[in-house]
Short mmCIF file of C-alpha atoms in Angstrom, two decimals:
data_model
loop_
_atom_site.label_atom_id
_atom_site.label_comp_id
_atom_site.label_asym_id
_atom_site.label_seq_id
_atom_site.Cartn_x
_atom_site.Cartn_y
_atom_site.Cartn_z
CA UNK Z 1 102.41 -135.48 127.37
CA UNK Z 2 102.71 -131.51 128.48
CA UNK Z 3 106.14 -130.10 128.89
CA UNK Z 4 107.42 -128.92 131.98
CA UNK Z 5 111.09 -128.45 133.76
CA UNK Z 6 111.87 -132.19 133.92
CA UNK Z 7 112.23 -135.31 131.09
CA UNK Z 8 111.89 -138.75 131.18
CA UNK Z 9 113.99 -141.53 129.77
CA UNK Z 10 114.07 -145.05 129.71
CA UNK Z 11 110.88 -147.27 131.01
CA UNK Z 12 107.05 -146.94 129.53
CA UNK Z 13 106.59 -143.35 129.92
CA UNK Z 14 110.78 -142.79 130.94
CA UNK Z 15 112.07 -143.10 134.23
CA UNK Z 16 111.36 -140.14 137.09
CA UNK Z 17 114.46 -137.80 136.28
CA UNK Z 18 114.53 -135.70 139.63
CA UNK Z 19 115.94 -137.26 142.78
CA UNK Z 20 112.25 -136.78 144.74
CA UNK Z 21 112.76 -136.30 148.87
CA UNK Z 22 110.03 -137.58 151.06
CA UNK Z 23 109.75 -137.59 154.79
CA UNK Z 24 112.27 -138.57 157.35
CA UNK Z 25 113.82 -134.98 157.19
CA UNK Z 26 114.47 -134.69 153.29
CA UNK Z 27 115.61 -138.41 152.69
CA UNK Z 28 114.41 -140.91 150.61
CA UNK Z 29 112.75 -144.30 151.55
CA UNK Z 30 114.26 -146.96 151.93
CA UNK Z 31 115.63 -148.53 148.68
CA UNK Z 32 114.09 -151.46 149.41
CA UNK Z 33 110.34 -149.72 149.20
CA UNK Z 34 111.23 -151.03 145.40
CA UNK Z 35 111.17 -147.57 144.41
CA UNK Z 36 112.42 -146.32 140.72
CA UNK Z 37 115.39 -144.78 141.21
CA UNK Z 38 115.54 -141.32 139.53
CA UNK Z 39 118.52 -138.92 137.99
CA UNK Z 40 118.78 -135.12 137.94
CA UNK Z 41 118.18 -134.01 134.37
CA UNK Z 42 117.07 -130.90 133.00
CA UNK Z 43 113.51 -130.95 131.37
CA UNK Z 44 110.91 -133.39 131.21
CA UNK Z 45 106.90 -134.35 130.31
CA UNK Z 46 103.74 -134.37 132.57
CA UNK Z 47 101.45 -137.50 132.23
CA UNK Z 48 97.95 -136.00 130.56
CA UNK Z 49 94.85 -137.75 132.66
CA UNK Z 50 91.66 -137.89 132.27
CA UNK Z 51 89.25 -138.78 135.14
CA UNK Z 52 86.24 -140.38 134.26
CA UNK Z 53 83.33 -139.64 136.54
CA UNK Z 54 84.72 -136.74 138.27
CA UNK Z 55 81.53 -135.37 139.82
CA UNK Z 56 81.79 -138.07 142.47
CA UNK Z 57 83.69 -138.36 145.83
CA UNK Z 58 86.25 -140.50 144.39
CA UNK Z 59 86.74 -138.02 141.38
CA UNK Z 60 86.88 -135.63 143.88
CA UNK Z 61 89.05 -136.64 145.91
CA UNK Z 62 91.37 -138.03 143.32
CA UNK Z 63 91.48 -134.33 141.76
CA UNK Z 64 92.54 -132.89 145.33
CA UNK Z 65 95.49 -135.45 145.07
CA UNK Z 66 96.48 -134.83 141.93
CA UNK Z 67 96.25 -131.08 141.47
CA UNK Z 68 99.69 -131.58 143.83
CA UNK Z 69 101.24 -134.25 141.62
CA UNK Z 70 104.59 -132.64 140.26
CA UNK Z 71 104.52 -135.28 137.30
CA UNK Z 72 100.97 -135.38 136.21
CA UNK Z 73 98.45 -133.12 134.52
CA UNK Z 74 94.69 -133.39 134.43
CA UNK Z 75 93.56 -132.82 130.40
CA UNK Z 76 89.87 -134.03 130.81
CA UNK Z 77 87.05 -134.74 133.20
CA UNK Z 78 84.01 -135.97 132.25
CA UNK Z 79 80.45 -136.17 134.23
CA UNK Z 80 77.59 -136.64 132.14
CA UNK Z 81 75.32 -135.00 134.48
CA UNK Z 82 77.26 -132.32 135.38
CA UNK Z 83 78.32 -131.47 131.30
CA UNK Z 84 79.39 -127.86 130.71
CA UNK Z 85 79.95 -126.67 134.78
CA UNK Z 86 83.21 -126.03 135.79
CA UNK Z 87 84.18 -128.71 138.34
CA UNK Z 88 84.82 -125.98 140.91
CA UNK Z 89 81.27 -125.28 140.68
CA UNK Z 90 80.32 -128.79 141.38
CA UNK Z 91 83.31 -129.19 144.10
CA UNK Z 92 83.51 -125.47 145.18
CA UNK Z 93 86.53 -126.75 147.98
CA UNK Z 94 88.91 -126.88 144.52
CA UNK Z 95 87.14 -123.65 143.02
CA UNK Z 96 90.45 -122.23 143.19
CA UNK Z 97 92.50 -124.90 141.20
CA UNK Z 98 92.74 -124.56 137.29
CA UNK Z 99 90.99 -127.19 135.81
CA UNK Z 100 89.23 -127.84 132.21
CA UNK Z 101 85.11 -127.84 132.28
CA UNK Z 102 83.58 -130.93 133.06
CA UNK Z 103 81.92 -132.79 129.47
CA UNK Z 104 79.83 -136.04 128.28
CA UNK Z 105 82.12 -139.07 128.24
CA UNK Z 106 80.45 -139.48 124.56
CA UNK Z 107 82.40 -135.82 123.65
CA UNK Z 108 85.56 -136.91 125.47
CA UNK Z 109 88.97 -136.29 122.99
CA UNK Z 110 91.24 -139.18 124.44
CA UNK Z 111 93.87 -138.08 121.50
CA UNK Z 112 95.94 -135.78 123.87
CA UNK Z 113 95.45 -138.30 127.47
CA UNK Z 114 97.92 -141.05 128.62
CA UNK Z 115 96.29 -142.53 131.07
CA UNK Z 116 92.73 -142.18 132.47
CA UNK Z 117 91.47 -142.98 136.27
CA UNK Z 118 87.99 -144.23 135.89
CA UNK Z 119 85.49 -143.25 139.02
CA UNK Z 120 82.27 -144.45 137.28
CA UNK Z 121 79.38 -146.68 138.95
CA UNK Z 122 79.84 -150.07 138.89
CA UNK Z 123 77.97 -151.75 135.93
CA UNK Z 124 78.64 -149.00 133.86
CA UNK Z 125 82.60 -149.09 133.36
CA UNK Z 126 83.02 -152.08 130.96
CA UNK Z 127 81.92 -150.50 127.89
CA UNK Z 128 83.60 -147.57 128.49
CA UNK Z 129 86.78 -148.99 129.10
CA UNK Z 130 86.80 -151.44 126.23
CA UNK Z 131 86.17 -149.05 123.97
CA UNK Z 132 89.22 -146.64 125.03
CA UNK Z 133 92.28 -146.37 122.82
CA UNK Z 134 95.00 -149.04 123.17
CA UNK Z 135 97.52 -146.49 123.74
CA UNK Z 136 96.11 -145.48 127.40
CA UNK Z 137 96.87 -147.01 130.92
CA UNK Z 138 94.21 -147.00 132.86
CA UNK Z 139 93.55 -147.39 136.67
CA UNK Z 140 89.32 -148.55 137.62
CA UNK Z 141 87.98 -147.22 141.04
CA UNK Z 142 85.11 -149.36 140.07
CA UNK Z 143 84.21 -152.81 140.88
CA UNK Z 144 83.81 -154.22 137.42
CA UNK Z 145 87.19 -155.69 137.38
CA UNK Z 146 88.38 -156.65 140.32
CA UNK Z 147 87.25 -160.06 140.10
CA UNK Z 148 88.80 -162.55 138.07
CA UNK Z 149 85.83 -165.18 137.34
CA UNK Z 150 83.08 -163.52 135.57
CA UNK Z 151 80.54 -165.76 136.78
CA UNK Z 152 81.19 -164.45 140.65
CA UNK Z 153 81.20 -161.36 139.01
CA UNK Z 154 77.12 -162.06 138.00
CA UNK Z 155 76.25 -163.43 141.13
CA UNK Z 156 78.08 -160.45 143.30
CA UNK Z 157 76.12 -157.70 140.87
CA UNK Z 158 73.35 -159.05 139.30
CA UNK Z 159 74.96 -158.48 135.94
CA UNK Z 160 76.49 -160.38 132.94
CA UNK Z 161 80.26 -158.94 132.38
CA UNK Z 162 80.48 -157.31 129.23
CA UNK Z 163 84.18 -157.61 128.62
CA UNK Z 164 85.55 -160.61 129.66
CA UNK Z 165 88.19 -160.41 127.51
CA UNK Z 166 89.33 -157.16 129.05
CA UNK Z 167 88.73 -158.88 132.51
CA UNK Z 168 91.69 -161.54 131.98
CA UNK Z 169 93.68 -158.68 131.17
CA UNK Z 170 93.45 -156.65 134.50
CA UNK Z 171 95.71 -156.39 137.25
CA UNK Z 172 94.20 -156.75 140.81
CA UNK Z 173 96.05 -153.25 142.43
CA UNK Z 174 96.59 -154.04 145.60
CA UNK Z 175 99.86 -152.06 145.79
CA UNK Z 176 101.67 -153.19 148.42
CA UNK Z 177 101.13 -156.67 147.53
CA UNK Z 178 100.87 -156.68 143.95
CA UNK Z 179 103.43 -154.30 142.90
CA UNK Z 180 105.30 -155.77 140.30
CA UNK Z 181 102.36 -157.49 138.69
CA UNK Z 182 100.54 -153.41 138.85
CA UNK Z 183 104.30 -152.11 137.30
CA UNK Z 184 103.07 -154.22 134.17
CA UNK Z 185 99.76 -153.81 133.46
CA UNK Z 186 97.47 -151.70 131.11
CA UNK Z 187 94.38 -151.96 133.21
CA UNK Z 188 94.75 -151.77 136.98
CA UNK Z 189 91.56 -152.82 138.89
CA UNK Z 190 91.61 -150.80 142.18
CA UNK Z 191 90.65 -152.38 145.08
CA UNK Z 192 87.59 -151.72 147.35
CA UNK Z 193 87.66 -149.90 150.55
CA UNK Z 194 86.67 -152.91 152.75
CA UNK Z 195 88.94 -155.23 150.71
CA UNK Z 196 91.85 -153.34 151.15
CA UNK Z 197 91.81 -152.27 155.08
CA UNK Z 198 90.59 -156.41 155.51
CA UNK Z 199 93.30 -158.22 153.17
CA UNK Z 200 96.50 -155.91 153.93
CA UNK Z 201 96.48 -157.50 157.49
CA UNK Z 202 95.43 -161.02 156.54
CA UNK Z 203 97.38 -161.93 153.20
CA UNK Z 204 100.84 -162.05 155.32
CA UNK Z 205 99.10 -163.86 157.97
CA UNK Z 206 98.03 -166.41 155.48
CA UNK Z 207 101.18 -166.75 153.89
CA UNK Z 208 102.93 -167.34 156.96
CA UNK Z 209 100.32 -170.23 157.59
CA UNK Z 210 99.36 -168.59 160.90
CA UNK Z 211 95.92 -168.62 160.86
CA UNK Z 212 92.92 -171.24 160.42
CA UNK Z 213 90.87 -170.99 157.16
CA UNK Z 214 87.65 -171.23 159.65
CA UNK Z 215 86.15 -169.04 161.78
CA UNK Z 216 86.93 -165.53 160.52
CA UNK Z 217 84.55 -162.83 161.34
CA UNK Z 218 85.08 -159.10 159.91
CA UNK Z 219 82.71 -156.06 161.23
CA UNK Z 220 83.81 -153.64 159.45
CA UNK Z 221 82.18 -149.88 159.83
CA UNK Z 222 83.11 -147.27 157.52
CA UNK Z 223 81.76 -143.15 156.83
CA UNK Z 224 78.61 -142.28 154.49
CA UNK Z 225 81.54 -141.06 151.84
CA UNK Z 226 81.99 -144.70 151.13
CA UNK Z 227 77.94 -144.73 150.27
CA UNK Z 228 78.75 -142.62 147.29
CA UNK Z 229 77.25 -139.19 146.51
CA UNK Z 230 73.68 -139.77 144.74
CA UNK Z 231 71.31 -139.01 147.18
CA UNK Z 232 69.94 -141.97 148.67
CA UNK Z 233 67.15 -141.90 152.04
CA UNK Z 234 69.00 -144.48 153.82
CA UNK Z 235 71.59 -141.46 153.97
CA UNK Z 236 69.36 -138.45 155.12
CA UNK Z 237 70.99 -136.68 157.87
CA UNK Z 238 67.96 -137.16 160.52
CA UNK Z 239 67.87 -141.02 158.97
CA UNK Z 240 72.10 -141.64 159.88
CA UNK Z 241 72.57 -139.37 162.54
CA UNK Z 242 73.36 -140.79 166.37
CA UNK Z 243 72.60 -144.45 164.72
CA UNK Z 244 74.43 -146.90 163.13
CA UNK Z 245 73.16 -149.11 159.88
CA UNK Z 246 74.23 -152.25 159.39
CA UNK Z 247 73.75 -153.67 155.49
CA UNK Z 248 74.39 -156.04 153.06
CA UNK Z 249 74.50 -158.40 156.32
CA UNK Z 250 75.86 -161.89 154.50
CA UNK Z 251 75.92 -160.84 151.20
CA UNK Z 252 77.76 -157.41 150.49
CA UNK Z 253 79.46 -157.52 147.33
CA UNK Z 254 82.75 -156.84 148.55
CA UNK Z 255 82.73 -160.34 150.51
CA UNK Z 256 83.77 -162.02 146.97
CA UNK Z 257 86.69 -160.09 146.09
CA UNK Z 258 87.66 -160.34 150.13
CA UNK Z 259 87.47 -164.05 149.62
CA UNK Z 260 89.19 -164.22 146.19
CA UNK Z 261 92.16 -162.75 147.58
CA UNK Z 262 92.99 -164.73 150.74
CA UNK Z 263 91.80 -167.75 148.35
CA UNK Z 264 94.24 -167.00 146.03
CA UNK Z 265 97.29 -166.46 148.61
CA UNK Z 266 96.24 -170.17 150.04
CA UNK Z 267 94.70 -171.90 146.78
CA UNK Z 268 91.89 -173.13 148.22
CA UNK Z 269 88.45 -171.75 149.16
CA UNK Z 270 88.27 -169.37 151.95
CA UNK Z 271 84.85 -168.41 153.55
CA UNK Z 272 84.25 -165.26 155.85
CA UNK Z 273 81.96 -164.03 157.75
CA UNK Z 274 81.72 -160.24 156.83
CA UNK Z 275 79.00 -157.54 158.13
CA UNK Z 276 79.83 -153.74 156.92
CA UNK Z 277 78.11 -150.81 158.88
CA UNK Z 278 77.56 -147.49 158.21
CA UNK Z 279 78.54 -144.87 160.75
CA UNK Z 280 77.81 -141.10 161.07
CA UNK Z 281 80.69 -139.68 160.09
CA UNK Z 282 82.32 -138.49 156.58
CA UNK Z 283 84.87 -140.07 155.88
CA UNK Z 284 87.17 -143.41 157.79
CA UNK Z 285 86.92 -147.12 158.11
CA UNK Z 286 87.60 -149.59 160.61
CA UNK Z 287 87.64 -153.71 160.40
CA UNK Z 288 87.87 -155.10 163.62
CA UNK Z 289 89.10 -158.76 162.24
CA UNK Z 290 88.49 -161.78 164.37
CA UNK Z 291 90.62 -164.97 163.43
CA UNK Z 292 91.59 -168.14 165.15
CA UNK Z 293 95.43 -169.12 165.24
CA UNK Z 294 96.82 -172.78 164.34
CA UNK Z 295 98.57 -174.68 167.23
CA UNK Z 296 101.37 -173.36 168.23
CA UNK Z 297 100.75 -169.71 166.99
CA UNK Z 298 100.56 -166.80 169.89
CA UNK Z 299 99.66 -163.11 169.06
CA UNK Z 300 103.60 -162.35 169.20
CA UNK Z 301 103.58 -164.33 166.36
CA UNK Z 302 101.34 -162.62 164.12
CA UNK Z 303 102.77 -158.82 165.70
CA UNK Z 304 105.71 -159.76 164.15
CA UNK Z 305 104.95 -161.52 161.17
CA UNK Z 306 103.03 -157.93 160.34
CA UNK Z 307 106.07 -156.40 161.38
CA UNK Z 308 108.51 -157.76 159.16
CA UNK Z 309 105.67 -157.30 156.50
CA UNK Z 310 105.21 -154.33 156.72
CA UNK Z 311 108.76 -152.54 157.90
CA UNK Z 312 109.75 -151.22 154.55
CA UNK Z 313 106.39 -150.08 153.64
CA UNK Z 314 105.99 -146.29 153.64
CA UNK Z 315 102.18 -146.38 154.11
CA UNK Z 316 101.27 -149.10 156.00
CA UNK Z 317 102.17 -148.72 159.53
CA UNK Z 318 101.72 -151.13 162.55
CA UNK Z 319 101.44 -149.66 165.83
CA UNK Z 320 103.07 -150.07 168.93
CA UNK Z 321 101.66 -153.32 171.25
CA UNK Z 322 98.79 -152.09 172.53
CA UNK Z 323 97.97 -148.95 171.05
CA UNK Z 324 94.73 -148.80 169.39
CA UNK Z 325 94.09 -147.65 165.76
CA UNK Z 326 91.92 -144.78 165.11
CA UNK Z 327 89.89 -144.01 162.00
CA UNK Z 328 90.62 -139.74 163.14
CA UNK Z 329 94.56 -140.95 162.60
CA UNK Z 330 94.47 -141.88 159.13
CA UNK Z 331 91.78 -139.24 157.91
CA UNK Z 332 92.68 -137.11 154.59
CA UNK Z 333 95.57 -139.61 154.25
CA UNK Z 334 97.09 -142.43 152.54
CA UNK Z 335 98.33 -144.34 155.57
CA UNK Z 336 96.55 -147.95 156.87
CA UNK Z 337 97.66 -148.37 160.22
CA UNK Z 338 96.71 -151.35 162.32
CA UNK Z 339 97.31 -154.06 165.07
CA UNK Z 340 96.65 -157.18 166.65
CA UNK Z 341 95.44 -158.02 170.22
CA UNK Z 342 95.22 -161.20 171.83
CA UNK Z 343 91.24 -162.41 172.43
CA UNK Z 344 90.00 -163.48 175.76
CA UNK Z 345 88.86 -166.98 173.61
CA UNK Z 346 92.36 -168.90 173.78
CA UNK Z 347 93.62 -169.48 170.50
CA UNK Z 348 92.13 -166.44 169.01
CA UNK Z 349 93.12 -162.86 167.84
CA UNK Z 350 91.47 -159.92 167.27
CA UNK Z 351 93.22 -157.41 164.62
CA UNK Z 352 91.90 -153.69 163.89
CA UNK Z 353 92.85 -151.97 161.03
CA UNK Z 354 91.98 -148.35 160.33
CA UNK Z 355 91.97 -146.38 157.07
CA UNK Z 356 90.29 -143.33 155.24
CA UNK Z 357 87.86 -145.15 152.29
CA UNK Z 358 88.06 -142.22 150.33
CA UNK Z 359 91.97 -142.45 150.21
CA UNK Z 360 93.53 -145.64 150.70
CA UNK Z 361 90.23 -147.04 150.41
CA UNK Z 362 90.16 -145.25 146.87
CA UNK Z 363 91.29 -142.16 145.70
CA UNK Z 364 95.21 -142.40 147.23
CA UNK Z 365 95.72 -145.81 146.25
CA UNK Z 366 94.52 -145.45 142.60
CA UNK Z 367 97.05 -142.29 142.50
CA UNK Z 368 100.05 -145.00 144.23
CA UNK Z 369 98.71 -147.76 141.28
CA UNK Z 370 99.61 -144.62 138.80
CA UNK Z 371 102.71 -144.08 140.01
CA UNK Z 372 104.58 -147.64 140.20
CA UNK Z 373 102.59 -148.36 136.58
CA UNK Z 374 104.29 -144.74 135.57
CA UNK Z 375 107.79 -145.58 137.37
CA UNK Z 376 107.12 -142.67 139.95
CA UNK Z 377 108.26 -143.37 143.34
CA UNK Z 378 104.99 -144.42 145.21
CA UNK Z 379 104.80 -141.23 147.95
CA UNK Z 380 104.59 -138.66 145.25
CA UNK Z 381 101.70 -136.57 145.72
CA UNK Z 382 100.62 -138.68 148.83
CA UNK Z 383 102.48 -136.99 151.45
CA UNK Z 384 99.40 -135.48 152.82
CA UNK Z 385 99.37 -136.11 156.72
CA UNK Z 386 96.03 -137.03 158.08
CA UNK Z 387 93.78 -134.50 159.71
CA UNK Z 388 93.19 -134.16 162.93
CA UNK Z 389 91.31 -133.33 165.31
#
């Protein structure tokens, strides 16, 4: 680890010594948030990172988020393609930050990292990440191990998984709902974009037993970002623009780990229906979530089961009855905001849930994964309001 002004002690890497202020005027969340608490001391050590893939949106944007982390300090970034540019070449909206050259994973020095964020494609991450040193922590933006059985993992990607072993080992990072389990773990496998705007609504509902296993549809629409950046024609400007593109219609990978978590919450198999859309726009993502209530269960009923949910949570937020998420109100920022509306069908609801892919979607909540597995309370260096207009 670098030196700077402040010093750990006690935990993994030493509990967060500096009392850390975030919104609300200067004070700090609520204690029950399950934050660290932190002491005043007088010097302490950075966490080293290395990003893996950086030449990509999520590297990207992960690098804008960090460069404003007081605790951590980016050692290495790698992108094969990109090998010997400066990564404010490649991402001249950071030109100004100070930032080491971009190199070839294969000339990577992990001897001076502690923990590495890995923004590679999907299919490609296994072997890199079971041949890096035991000694780092590591947080996956990819997809290669967020689900647990490694024969859904072949049918969702058309791939044997190369490091099953590995696989049992990761932590699904879900934050909000798998905190302590994320506090633990080596290997954090960060969720999707879709996954995480679809299962932080429904995984309370479920455990409250307020909604049927039958019957769920999900349209979900989220910006081009979420399409990566390799140039693909389906994304051409005159090909996107005043349209929208519907894909993976019935079989989008993401529908597996959507249905592995809600199936794991109830222990037993749960089936959606799940259509994703592509929108012109950068960046945002909205499910509109359609679900059908057991007896007995009104839309107060699931309001407030969100509510008391989601109270203590510093970025997920449920609006007032009636207001209506937008994807422009979450943009640039960690927040998932959301609510539920009763459906003209009696019986049914209809929730919307609204958050930026690149950030909670990706980026933001690798960076909130880092900081419970690091001890960190979870806000630091996600206090960026959205943008807007």
């Amino acid at each position: 680890m670098s030196s700077t002004s402040l010093a750990f002690s006690g935990s993994t890497f030493g509990k967060l010594v500096k009392r850390h202020k975030v919104g609300n005027g200067g004070k700090s969340p609520p204690q029950n948030v399950k934050f660290r608490s932190v002491k005043a001391e007088l010097s302490t050590e950075k966490v080293r990172i290395a990003i893996l893939g950086a030449s990509g949106y999520t590297g990207a944007e992960l690098t804008r988020l960090l460069v404003n982390h007081p605790f951590a300090d980016i050692a290495l970034m790698t992108a094969d393609r990109k090998a010997g540019q400066s990564f404010g070449s490649v991402f001249p909206h950071l030109d100004a930050q100070d930032l080491p050259n971009l190199v070839a994973i294969a000339d990577a020095d992990f001897s001076n990292v502690d923990a590495v964020f890995c923004c590679l494609p999907h299919g490609t991450t296994q072997d890199i990440i079971k041949g890096l040193p035991e000694h780092l922590k590591i947080i996956d933006l990819s997809a290669d191990f967020r689900l647990q059985d490694t024969a859904v993992y072949k049918e969702a990607y058309g791939q044997d998984h190369r490091a099953p072993e590995l696989q049992k080992t990761a932590e699904y990072g879900l934050t909000e709902i798998k905190r302590e389990a994320i506090r633990k773990a080596r290997l954090v496998a960060n969720p999707g974009c879709y996954p995480t705007s679809i299962q932080l609504p429904l995984i309370p509902l479920f455990k409250a037993g307020l909604l049927e296993l039958k019957n769920i549809i999900i349209d979900a629409k989220s910006g081009v970002s979420g399409a990566g950046r390799s140039p693909k024609e389906p994304l051409l400007y005159a090909e996107l623009r005043e349209g929208i593109y519907s894909y993976g219609i019935t079989n989008h990978r993401h529908v597996y780990e959507i249905e592995q978590g809600l199936s794991e919450v109830l222990n037993s198999n749960v089936t959606v229906s799940f259509t994703p859309h592509l929108m012109p726009m950068s960046r945002g993502m909205q499910s509109t979530i359609y679900v059908e209530m057991v007896p007995g269960v009104n839309v107060d009923d699931v309001y407030n089961t969100l509510k008391s949910s989601y109270t203590d949570e510093y970025f997920v937020k449920l609006l007032k009855k009636g207001d209506v998420p937008h994807t422009n109100h979450v943009s640039g920022s960690n927040y998932c905001k959301m609510n539920v509306f009763p459906d003209r069908i009696p019986g049914r609801a209809i929730i919307v849930s609204v958050i930026d892919n690149l950030v909670k979607g990706a980026s933001g909540q690798a960076l909130q994964n880092f900081n419970v597995m690091f001890g960190f309370p979870e806000t630091t260096g996600l206090l960026y309001q959205p943008l807007f207009p």
